[in-house]
Each structure stands twice: as structure tokens, then as C-alpha cells.
mmCIF file of C-alpha atoms and ligand atoms in Angstrom:
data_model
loop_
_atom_site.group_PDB
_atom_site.id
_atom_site.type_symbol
_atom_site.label_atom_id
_atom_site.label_comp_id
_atom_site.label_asym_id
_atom_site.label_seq_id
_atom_site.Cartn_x
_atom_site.Cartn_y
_atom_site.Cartn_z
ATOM 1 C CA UNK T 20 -33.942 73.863 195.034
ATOM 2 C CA UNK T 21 -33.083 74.177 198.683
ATOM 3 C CA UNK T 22 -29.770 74.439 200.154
ATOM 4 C CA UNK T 23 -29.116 72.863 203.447
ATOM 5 C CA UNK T 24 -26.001 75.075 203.994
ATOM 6 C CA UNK T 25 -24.500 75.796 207.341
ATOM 7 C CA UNK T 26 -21.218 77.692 206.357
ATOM 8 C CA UNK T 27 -19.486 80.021 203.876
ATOM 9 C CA UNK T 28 -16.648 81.645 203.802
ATOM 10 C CA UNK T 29 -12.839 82.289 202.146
ATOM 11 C CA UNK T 30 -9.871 80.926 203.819
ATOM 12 C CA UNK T 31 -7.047 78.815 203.307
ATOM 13 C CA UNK T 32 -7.410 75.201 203.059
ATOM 14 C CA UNK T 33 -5.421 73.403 206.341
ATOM 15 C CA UNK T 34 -5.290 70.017 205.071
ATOM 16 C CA UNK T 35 -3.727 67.547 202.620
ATOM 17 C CA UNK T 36 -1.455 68.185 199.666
ATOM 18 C CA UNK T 37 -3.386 72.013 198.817
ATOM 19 C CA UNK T 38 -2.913 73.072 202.301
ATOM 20 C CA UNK T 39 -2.567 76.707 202.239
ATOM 21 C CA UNK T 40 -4.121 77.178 199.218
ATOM 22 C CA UNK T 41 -7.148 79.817 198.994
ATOM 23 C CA UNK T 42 -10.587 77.992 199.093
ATOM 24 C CA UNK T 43 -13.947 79.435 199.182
ATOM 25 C CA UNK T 44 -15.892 76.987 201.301
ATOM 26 C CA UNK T 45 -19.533 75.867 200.807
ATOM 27 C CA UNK T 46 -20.431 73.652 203.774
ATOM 28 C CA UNK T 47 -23.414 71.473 203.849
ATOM 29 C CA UNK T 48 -25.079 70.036 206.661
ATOM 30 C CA UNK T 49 -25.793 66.077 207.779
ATOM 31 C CA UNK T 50 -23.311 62.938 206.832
ATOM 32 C CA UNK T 51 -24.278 59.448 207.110
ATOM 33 C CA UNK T 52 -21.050 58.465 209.534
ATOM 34 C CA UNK T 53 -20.565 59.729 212.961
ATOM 35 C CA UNK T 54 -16.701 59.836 213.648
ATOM 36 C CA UNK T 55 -15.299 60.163 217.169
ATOM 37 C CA UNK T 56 -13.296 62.802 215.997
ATOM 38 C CA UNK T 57 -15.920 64.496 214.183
ATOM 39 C CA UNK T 58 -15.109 68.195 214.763
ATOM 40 C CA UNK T 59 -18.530 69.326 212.871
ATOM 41 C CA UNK T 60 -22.020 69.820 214.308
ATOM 42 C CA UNK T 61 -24.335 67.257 213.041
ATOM 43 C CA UNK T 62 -27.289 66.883 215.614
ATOM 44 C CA UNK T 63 -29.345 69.394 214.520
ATOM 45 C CA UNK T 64 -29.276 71.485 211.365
ATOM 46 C CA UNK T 65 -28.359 75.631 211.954
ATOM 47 C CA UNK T 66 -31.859 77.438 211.623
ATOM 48 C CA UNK T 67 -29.276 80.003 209.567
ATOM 49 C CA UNK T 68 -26.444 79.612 207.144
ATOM 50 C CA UNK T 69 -23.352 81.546 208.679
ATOM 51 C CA UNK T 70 -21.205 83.668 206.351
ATOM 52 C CA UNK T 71 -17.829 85.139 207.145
ATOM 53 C CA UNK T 72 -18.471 88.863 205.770
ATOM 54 C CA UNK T 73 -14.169 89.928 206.146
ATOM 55 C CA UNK T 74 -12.393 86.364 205.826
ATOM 56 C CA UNK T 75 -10.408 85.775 208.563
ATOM 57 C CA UNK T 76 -12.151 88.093 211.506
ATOM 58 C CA UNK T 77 -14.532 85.890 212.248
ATOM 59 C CA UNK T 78 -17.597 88.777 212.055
ATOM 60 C CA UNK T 79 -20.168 86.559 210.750
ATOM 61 C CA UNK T 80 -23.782 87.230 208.660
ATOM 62 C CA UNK T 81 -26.904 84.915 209.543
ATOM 63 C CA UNK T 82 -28.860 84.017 206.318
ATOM 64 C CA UNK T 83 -31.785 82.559 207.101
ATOM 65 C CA UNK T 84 -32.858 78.845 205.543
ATOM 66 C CA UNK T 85 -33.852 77.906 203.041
ATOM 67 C CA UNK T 86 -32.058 79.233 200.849
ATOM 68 C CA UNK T 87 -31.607 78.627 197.149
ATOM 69 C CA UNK T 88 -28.173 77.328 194.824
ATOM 70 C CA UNK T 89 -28.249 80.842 192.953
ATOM 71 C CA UNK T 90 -28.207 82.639 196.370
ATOM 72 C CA UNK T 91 -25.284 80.422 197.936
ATOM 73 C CA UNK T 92 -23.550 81.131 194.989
ATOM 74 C CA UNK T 93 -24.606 84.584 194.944
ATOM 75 C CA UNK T 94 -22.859 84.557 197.997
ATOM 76 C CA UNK T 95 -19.612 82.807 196.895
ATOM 77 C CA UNK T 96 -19.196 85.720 194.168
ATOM 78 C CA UNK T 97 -19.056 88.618 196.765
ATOM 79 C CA UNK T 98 -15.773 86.843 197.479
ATOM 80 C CA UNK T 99 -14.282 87.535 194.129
ATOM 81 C CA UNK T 100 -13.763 83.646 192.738
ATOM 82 C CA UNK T 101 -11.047 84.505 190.567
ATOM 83 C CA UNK T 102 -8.468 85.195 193.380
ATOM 84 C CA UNK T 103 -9.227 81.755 194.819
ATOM 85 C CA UNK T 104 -7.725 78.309 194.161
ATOM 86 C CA UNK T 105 -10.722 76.548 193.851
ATOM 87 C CA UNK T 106 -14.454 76.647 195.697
ATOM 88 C CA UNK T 107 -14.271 73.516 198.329
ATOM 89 C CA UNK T 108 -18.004 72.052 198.461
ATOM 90 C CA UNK T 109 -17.716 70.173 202.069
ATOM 91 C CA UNK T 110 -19.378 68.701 205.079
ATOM 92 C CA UNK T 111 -20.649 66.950 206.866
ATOM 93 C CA UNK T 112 -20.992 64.837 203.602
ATOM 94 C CA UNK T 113 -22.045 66.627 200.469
ATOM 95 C CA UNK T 114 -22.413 63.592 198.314
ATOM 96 C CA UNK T 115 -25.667 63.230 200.492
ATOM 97 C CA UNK T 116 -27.259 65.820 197.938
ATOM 98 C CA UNK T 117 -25.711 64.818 194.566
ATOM 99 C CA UNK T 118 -28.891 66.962 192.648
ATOM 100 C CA UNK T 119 -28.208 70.085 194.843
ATOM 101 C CA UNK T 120 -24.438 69.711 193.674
ATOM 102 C CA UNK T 121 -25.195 68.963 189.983
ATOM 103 C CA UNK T 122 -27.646 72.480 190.475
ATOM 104 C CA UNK T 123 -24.922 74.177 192.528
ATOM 105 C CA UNK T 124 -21.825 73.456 190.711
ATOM 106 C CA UNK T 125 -22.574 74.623 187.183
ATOM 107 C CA UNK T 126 -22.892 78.468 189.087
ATOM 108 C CA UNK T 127 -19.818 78.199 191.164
ATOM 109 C CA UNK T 128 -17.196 78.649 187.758
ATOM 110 C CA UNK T 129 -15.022 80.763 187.981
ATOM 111 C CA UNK T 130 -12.178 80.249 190.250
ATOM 112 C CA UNK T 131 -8.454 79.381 189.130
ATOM 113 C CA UNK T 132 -8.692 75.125 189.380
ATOM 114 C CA UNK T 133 -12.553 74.664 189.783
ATOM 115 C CA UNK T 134 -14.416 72.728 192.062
ATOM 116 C CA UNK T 135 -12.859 70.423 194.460
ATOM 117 C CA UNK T 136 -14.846 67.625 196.452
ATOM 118 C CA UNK T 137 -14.136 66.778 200.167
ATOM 119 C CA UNK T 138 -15.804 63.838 200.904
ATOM 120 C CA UNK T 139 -15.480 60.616 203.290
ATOM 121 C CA UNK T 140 -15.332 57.880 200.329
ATOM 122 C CA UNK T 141 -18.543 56.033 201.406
ATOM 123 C CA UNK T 142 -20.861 57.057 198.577
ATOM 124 C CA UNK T 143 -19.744 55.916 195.316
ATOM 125 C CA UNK T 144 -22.831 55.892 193.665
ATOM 126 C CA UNK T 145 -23.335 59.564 194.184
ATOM 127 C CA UNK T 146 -20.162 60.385 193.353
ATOM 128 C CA UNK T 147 -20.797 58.741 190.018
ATOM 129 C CA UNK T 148 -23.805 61.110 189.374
ATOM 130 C CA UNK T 149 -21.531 64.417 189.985
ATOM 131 C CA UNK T 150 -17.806 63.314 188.807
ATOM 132 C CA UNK T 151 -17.903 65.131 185.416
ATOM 133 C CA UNK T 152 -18.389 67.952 187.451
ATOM 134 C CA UNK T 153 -15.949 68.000 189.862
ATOM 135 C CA UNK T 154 -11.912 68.851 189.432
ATOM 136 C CA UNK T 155 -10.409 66.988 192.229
ATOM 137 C CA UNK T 156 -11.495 65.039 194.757
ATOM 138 C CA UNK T 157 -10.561 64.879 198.332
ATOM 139 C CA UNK T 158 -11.543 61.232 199.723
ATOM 140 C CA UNK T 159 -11.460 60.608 203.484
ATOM 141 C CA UNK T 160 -10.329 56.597 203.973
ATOM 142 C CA UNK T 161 -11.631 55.945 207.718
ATOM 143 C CA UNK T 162 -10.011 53.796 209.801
ATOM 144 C CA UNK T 163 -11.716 51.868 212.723
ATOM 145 C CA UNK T 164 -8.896 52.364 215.428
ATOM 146 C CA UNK T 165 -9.797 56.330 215.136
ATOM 147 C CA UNK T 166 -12.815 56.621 213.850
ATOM 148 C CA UNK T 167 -14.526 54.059 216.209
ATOM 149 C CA UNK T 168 -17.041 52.776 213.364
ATOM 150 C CA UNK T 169 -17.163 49.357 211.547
ATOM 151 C CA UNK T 170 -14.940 49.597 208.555
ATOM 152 C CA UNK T 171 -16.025 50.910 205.458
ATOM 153 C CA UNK T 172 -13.496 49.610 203.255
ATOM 154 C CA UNK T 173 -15.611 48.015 200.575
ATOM 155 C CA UNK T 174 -17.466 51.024 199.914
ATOM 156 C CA UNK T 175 -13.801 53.178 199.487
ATOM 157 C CA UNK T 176 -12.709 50.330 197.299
ATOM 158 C CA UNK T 177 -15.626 51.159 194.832
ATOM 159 C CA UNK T 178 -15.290 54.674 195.383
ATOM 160 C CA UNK T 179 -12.137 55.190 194.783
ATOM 161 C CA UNK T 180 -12.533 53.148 191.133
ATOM 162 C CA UNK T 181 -14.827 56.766 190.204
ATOM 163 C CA UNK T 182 -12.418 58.859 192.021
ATOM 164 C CA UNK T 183 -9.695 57.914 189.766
ATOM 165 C CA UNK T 184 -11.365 59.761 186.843
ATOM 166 C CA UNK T 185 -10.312 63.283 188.547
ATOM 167 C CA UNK T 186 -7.284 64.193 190.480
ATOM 168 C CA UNK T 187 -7.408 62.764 193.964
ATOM 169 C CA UNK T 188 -5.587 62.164 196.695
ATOM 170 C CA UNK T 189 -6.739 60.528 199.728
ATOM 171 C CA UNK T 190 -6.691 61.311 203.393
ATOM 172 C CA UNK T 191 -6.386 58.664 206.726
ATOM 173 C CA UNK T 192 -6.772 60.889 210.052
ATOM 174 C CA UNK T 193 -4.415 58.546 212.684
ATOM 175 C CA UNK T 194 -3.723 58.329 216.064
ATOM 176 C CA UNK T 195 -1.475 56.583 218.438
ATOM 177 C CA UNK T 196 -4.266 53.482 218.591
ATOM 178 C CA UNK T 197 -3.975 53.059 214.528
ATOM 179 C CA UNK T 198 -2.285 49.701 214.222
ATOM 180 C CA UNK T 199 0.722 49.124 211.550
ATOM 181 C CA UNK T 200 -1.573 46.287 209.906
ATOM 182 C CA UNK T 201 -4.290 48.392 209.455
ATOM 183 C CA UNK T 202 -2.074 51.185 207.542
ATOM 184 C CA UNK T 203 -0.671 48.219 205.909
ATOM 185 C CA UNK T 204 -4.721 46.634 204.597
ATOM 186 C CA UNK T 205 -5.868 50.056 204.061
ATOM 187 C CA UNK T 206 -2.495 50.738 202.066
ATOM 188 C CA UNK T 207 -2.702 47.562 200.053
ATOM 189 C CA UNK T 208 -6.398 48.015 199.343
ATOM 190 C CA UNK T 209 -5.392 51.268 197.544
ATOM 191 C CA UNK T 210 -2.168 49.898 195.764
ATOM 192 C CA UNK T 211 -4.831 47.376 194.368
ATOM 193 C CA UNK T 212 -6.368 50.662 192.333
ATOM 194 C CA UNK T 213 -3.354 52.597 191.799
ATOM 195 C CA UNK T 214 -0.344 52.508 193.713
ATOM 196 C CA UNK T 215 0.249 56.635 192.657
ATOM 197 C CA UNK T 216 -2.698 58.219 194.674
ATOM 198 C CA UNK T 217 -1.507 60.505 197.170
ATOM 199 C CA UNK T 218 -1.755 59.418 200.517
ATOM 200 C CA UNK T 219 -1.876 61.881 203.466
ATOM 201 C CA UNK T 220 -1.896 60.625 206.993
ATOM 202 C CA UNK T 221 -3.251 63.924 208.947
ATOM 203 C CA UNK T 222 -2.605 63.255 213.117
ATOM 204 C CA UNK T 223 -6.240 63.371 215.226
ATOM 205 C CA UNK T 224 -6.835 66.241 217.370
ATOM 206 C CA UNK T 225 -10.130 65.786 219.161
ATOM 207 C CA UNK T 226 -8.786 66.290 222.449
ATOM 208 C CA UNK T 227 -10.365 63.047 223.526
ATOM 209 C CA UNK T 228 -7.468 60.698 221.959
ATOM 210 C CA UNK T 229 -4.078 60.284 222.465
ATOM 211 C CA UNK T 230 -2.789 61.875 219.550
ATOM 212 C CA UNK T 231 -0.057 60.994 217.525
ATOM 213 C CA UNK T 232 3.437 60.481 218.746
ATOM 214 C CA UNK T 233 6.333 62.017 216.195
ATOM 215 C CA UNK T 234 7.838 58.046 216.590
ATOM 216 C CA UNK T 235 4.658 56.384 215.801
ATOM 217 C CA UNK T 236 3.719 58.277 212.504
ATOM 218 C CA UNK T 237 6.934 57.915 211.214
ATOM 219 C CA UNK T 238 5.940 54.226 211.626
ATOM 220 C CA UNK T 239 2.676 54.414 210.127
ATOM 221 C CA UNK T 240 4.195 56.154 206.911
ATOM 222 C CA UNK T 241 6.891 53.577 206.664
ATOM 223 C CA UNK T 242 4.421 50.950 206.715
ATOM 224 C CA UNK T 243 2.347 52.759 204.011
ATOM 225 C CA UNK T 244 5.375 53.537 201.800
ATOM 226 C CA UNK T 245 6.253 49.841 201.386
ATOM 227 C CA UNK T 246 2.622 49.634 199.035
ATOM 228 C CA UNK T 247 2.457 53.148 198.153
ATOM 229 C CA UNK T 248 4.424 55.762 195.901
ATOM 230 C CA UNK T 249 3.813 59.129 197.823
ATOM 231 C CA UNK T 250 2.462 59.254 201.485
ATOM 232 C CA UNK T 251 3.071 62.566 203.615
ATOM 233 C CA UNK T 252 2.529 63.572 206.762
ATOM 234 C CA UNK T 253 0.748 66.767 206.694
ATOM 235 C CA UNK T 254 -1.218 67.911 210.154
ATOM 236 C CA UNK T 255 -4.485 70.566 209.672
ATOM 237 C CA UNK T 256 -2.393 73.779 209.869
ATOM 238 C CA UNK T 257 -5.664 76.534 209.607
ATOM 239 C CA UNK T 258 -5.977 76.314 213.293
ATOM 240 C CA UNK T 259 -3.101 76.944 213.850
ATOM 241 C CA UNK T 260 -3.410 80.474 211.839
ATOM 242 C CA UNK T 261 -7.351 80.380 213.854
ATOM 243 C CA UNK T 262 -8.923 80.275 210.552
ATOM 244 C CA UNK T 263 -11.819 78.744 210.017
HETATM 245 S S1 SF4 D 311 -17.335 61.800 207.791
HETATM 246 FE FE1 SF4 D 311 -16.564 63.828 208.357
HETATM 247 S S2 SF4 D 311 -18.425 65.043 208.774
HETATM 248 FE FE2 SF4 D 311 -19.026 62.863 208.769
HETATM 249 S S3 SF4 D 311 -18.919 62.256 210.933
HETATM 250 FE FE3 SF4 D 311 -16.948 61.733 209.985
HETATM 251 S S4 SF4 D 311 -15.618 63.532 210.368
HETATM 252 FE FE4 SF4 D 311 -17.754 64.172 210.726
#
């Protein structure tokens, strides 16, 4: 079966409640949103899959497509999965392909806590097909004051019901345009699953918004906190460090 993937390499997850944890990454190409903040190509697919040969120095190998699941995970062994957390199968959106990840993931054992799913939480009948499979998912829950899309709320409400069945915790990028009543919906509509889902608001960077204002998230987790039972405030910290 061919692979459409763009990226792999070892490095420390930067976001949510693992951050600085250490991921091998598997990152597929396409998603069916297009977020304002998207920080990922998705016009055209990479004629090669780049790998990071020495993790963190950013001298890469060019594999070229297609390529098959037992050579990407050929490729995730040189990396020695038993020093890392947990292999991170991400995007663009990988629950485009749920057959490539129900070939992929039975090769990728071996790490300390498995496989864990980052994902924007619009798919929930793919996610369905690949949940035994996974260890913990990592939902994105996007909001229309950063994201610029119609909401998809109805879809995360039926995604998060599979979710559930794994340990998850969910993510909200925010800005200084995300209104208290939409934190305050978006909050209730998760409350209305479980009220003890992790809740991460993570402060935009594309450089074309206005950020996020120290005052204003402090806000936007108070507003959350009144529905929900653990919300943090975590930013992406690998750039930072200029890992990948
Ligand atoms: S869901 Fe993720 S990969 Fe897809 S457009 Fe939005 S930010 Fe980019």
C-alpha cells in the first residue's frame, strides 16, 4: 500500500499535556480543512518524503514516493522506538487514510506508550475504523474566530463520543479575536461528553493574527473552567528549542 508521507523524524513533542515528551513523527500529507493558521504545506504533495537522518540538526534524507508502510516504518526503527514516548502519526489529517493506518500501525510497536493520534476531530467515522489501534488521541476542537472556517462542532461532538474509548485530551488554538461565548459553547459542548477531558488552549502564532494577550487567555481559561475540570494553557514550545 502506498504511503503519502511527507515527514519523519524524532523530536520532542511541543504541544499539549505530553509536551516535551520524545515522539517519533510520521507525517502524512492532505487534510480536508484549510485553517488560517495552518502552519503545514497542503497545496501540493512533496515529490519526496523528508527524513531527519541526526534528530535535531536538521540534515535531512529525500526518499522518493511512493513508498510503502513496511519502508516508513523501516524508517521509524533506525530511530530506536524503544527510547521514545510514543510514535505520533500526524498531518495534515491522517484519519484521511484510515486503511494505510490500520496497515501502518500494527508495524510501528514498539515504543514505551504506543501510538498516539493527532487529529482535527472532524472525522469520526474514520476514527471508528482505527480506535482499537490507537493509545491516545490528540483531537484539535476548531474554533471559527481563529480558524476562519464554518464551525465544525457537530462533527467534534460525534467524534469525541469514539475518542472517549482511549486517552484524550483535546486542543483549541486561540487568539485575541476568540470570543468568551465561544470558549464557553465549545466548553459546554464537551462537558456534555465528559466534563474530565483535558482541555488545552495553545495561543496562535501565524504571524498574520494578533496573538494572544497574557490578560485575555487568562479570560478564556476562566470561562472554560466554569464547565470544565482541567484546562491549561500550554503554548507550542519545540520552536522555541528550533525543533521540528
Ligand atoms: S486541520 Fe491542521 S493540517 Fe488541516 S488545515 Fe487545519 S491546521 Fe492545517
Amino acid at each position: 500500500m502506498d504511503c503519502p508521507v511527507c515527514e519523519i523524524f524524532s523530536s520532542v513533542q511541543g504541544e499539549g499535556p505530553l509536551v516535551g515528551c520524545r515522539q517519533i513523527f510520521i507525517r502524512l500529507y492532505g487534510c480536508n480543512l484549510h485553517c488560517a493558521y495552518c502552519d503545514t504545506v497542503l497545496s501540493e504533495e512533496p515529490a519526496h518524503c523528508r527524513v531527519e537522518v541526526s534528530p535535531g540538526q536538521r540534515n535531512f534524507k529525500l526518499l522518493q514516493k511512493p513508498l510503502q508502510v513496511r519502508e516508513i516504518a523501516s524508517v521509524a526503527a533506525t530511530f530506536d522506538l524503544s527510547l521514545h514516548h510514543s510514535v505520533s502519526l500526524t498531518g495534515g489529517e491522517p484519519l484521511l487514510r484510515p486503511s494505510l493506518l490500520k496497515a501502518l500501525i500494527p508495524l510501528l510497536r514498539g515504543t514505551r506508550r504506543g501510538i498516539y493520534l493527532e487529529t482535527n476531530g472532524t472525522l469520526p467515522d474514520a476514527l471508528a475504523e482505527v480506535i482499537d489501534l490507537v493509545d491516545m488521541v490528540a483531537m484539535d476542537f476548531k474554533l471559527p474566530s481563529v480558524t476562519g472556517l464554518p464551525p465544525s462542532w457537530k462533527e467534534h461532538k460525534s467524534f469525541l463520543k469514539v475518542a472517549v474509548l482511549k486517552k484524550t485530551f483535546i486542543k483549541m488554538v486561540v487568539g485575541n479575536e476568540t470570543p468568551l461565548d465561544e470558549i464557553g459553547e465549545a466548553a459546554e459542548l464537551i462537558r456534555e461528553t465528559s466534563s474530565n477531558i483535558p482541555l488545552i488552549l495553545q495561543p496562535v502564532t501565524f504571524s498574520g493574527t494578533g496573538g494572544l494577550t497574557a490578560e485575555h487567555a487568562l479570560s478564556l481559561q476562566k470561562r472554560a473552567l466554569e464547565r470544565l475540570e482541567d484546562v491549561r494553557v500550554i503554548p507550542q514550545v519545540h520552536r522555541t528549542m528550533g525543533c521540528l
